[in-house]
Structures are given as structure tokens and as C-alpha cells.
XYZ file of C-alpha atoms in Angstrom:
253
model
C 91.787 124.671 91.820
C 91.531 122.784 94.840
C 91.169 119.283 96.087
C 87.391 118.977 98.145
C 88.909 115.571 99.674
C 90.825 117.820 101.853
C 87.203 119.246 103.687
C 85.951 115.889 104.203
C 83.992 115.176 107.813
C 84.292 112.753 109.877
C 81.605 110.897 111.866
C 81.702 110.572 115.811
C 83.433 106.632 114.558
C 86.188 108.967 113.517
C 85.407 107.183 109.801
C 85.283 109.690 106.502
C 81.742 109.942 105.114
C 80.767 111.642 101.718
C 80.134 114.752 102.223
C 77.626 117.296 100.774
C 78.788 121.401 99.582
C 76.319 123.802 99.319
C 76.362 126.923 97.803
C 74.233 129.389 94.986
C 75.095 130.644 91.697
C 73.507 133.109 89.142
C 71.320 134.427 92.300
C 68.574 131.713 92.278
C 70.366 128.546 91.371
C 71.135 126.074 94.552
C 74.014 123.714 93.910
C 74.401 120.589 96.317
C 78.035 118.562 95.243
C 77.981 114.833 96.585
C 81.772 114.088 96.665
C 82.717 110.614 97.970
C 84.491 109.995 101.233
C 87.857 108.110 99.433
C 88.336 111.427 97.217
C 91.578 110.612 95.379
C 92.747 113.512 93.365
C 95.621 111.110 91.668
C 91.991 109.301 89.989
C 90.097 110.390 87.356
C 86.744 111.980 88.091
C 83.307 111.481 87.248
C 81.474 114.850 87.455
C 77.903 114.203 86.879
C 75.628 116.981 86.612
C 72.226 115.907 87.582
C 69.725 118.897 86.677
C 66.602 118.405 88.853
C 62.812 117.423 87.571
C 60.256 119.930 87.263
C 58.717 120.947 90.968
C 61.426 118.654 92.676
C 63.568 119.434 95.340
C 67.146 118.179 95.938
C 66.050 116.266 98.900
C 62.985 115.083 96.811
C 65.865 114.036 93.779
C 68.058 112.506 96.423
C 65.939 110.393 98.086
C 65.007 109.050 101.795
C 62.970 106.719 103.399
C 59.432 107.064 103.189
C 57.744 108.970 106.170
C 53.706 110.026 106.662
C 53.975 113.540 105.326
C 56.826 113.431 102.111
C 56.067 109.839 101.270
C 55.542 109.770 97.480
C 58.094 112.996 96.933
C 60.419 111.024 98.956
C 60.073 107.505 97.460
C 60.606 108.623 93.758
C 64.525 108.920 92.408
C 66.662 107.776 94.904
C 69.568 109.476 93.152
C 71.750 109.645 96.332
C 71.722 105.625 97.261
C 72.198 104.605 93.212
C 75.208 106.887 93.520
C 76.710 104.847 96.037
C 75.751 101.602 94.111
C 77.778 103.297 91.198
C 80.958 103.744 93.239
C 80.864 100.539 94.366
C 81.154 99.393 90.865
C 83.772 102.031 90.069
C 86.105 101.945 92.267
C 88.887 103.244 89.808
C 87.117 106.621 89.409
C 85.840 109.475 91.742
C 81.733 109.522 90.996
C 80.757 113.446 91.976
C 77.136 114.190 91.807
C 76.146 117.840 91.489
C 72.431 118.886 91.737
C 70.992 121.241 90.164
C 68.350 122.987 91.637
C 66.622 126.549 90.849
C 64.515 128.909 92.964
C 61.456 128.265 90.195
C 61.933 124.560 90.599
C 61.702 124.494 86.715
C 64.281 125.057 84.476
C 62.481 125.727 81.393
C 61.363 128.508 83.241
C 64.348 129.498 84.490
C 65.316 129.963 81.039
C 62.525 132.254 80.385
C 64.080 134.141 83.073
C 67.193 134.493 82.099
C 68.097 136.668 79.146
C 71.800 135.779 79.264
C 70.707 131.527 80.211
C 73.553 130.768 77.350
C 76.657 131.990 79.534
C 74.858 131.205 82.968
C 74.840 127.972 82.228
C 78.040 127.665 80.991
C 79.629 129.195 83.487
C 77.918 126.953 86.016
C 79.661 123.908 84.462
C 83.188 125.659 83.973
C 82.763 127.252 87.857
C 81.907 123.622 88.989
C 84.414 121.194 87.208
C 87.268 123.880 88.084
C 86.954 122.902 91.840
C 88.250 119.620 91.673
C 91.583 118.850 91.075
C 92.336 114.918 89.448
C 94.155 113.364 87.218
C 91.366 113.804 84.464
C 87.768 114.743 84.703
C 85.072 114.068 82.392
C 81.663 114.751 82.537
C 78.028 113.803 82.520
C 74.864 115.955 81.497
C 72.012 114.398 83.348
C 68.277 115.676 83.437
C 65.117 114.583 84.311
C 61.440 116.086 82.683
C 62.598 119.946 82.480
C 66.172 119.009 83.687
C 66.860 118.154 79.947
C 66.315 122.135 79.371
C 69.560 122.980 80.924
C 71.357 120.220 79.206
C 70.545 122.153 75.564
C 71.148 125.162 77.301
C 74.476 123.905 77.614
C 74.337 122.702 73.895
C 73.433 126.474 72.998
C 76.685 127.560 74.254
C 79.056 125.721 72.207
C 79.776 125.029 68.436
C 81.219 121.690 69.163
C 80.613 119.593 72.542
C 84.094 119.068 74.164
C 85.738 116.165 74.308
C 85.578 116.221 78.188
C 81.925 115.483 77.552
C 81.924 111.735 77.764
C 78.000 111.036 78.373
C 74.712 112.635 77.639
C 71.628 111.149 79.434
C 67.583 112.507 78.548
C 65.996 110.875 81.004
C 62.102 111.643 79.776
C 63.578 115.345 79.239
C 64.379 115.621 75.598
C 61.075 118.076 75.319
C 63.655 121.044 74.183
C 65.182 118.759 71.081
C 65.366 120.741 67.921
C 67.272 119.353 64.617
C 69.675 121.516 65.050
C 70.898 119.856 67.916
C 71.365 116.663 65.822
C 74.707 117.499 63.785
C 75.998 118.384 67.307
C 75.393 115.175 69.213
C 76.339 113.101 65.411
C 79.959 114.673 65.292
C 80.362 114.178 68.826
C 79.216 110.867 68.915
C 81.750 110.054 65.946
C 84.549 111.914 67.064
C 84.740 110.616 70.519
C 84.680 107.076 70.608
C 84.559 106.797 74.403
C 81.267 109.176 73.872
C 77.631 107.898 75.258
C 74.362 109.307 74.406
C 71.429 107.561 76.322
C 67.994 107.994 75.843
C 64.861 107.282 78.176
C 61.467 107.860 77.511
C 57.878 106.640 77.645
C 54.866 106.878 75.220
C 53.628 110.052 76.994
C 51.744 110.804 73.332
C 48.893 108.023 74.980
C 48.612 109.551 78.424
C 45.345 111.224 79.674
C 44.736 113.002 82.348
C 40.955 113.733 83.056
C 39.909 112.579 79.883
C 42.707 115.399 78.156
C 46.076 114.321 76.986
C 49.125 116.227 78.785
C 50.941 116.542 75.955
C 50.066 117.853 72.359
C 51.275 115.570 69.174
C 54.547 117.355 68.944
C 54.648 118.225 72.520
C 56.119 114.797 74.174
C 59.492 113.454 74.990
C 57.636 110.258 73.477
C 57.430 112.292 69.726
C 60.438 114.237 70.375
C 62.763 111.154 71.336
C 61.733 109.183 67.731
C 63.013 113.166 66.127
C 66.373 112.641 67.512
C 66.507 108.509 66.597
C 65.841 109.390 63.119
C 68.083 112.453 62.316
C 70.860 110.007 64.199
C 69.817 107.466 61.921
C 70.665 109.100 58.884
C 74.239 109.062 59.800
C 74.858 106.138 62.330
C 74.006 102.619 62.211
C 70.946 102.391 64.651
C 69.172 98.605 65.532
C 66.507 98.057 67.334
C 65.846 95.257 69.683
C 62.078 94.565 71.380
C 60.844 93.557 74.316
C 57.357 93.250 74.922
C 55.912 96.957 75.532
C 59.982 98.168 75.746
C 61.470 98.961 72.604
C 65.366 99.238 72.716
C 67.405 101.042 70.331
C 71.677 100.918 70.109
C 74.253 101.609 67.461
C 76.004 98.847 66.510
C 79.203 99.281 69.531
């Protein structure tokens, strides 16, 4: 292992900026690694895999400010300046962002793609968190839409999510959940108190598009989400809280 802090750039100020690494895996997988500037390998890290929406780009997922030609592809994550608003806030950690990006831009096809996805994927996570050398690191599956396909992917590969796991986030990408994945996410949930699974998604079961709906009734992240809140419900404590048209659900910590 190695410490990245040590192949941080400086600016013509002569001050450390974060710094982006670039490299591919599994022959049509692009991997961008945000590490922060103040890389402090006596810290714990934050590794927070962030696999990319279906047809978006890195740069897309990142974020910029809006111009003429990219405007709305530009103007729609932000990823890159709410990362910086997160290490602001934790300044006892090192936040690492790795994107995940794929040649098809889609990583439910990828999948289809990839006979051996199972041990791809896994060994894109173990390749990944063995670069940095801390005190500790923990990690964080992210997705958004078909991102969520990689994080079950990564489910796939193991009988019992590690400990290092410490947070799952769906954010409108649970399309992939299956029951099976529920006894997974329970016993991890109860065995790791320090263990967060988050949730996002919107009533996509409503949604037309030229008079069609985009998603069939079994189809959505909408039908699929309310799958996964009631196999967790038969095991932990779940309450619900309302707001107008946003309906919140927690366990009771």
C-alpha cells in the first residue's frame, strides 16, 4: 500500500490542491479518485464509491458551471463541490471520492457484459481501498439510477457485508433489489451498529412520458424501494414521519 498524499500537486501559489488519479480497470471501466489536499494517513478514511448514473459522464457526475453547449448535463449532481462541503464538516476524517464510470455509460449493462461481473466488481473495491494507507478505512457504496447495479453486484459477491462497510446509499437506484438481498442488509444493519442504510427515491410508478409510463408496476425504484421497507420491517423497528408530498421513513436510532 501506499500513501496518495505523497503525489499531491501544487498550484503556481505553491498551495496543495485535491487532486484527481485516473486510471482503467477490467478493460472498459474508468476510475477518477478525488483525494483531498490535507491527506493524513495517521486519519481514518472515508472511501466513497460513487457509481455513475445511467448515460452520465464523470465530468457530467462531478459537476461545473453551466456553459451554452453542456448546460443541463453540467448543472445536475454537483458531486465534486458537495464533497468539499463534506470535508469541511469532517475535518477528523479523509473524504475520498472514487467514480465509477464504464465505457457503456450503464452499468446494468455492463453487467450483461460481463460474465465474471461478481469478481470484477469485487476486485475493483479490494484494488481501490488497498491504495490508501490510514489509520482505518471504511467505506461507502453510492449509486445513482443504474449506479445502484454495481452496488448489488457487490452484494453478489459476499455472504456477509464486511464490517468495513459502514454506509449504503440507493439514491433512485434500488431497480436491481431482490428479497434476497434483504437478510443481507438486516444482519448487517444489526450487527454493525455504526452501519447506515439510506434510501432515496421518488414515485416514478406516476411518471409519463408521451402519454406512456417509463416504468412498468414492478419496474420502479418507487415499487422496489416500499419491497425493501417492508422485508426490513419485519425485523427492525421502522417509523414513518410525513411531510407534505415527502414521506420519511427511520428506525428508531
Amino acid at each position: 500500500m501506499f500513501c496518495l498524499c505523497a503525489h499531491l500537486s501544487e498550484g503556481a501559489d505553491g498551495m496543495q490542491r485535491d487532486s484527481l488519479f485516473e486510471f482503467r480497470m477490467c478493460q472498459d471501466v474508468s476510475v477518477t479518485i478525488d483525494v483531498p489536499r490535507n491527506y493524513d494517513a495517521s486519519k481514518e478514511t472515508m472511501l466513497i464509491f460513487y457509481a455513475l448514473a445511467n448515460g452520465n459522464s464523470t465530468v457530467h457526475t462531478m459537476g461545473n458551471t453551466r456553459d451554452t453547449l453542456y448546460s443541463w448535463s453540467l448543472n445536475i449532481q454537483h458531486i465534486g463541490p458537495q464533497t468539499k462541503f463534506i470535508r469541511r464538516k469532517l475535518r477528523d476524517q479523509n473524504i475520498v471520492v472514487a467514480y465509477l464510470e464504464n465505457d457503456f455509460k450503464s452499468w446494468p449493462l455492463w453487467k450483461t457484459k460481463h460474465a465474471n461481473f461478481i469478481s470484477d466488481v469485487q476486485n475493483i473495491v479490494d484494488t481501490i481501498s488497498n491504495l490508501f494507507e490510514s489509520a482505518s478505512t471504511t467505506i461507502c457504496l453510492n449509486g445513482h439510477s443504474g449506479g445502484g447495479r454495481f452496488i448489488f453486484a457487490f452484494l453478489d459477491g459476499v455472504n456477509k457485508i464486511p464490517n468495513y462497510v459502514k454506509r449504503i446509499v440507493f439514491l433512485d437506484s434500488d431497480y436491481g433489489y431482490e428479497n434476497s438481498y434483504g437478510s443481507k442488509i438486516i444482519n448487517w444493519l444489526q450487527e454493525n451498529k455504526n452501519a447506515c442504510l439510506q434510501v432515496f427515491a421518488y414515485d416514478d410508478s406516476q411518471v409519463e412520458l408521451n402519454g406512456k409510463r417509463i416504468v412498468s408496476d414492478t419496474g420502479g425504484t418507487w415499487y422496489r424501494s416500499h419491497n425493501m421497507l417492508k422485508d426490513l420491517s419485519a425485523v427492525i423497528k421502522i417509523r414513518i414521519v410525513k411531510d407534505d408530498s415527502i414521506q420519511i421513513y427511520k428506525s428508531e436510532n
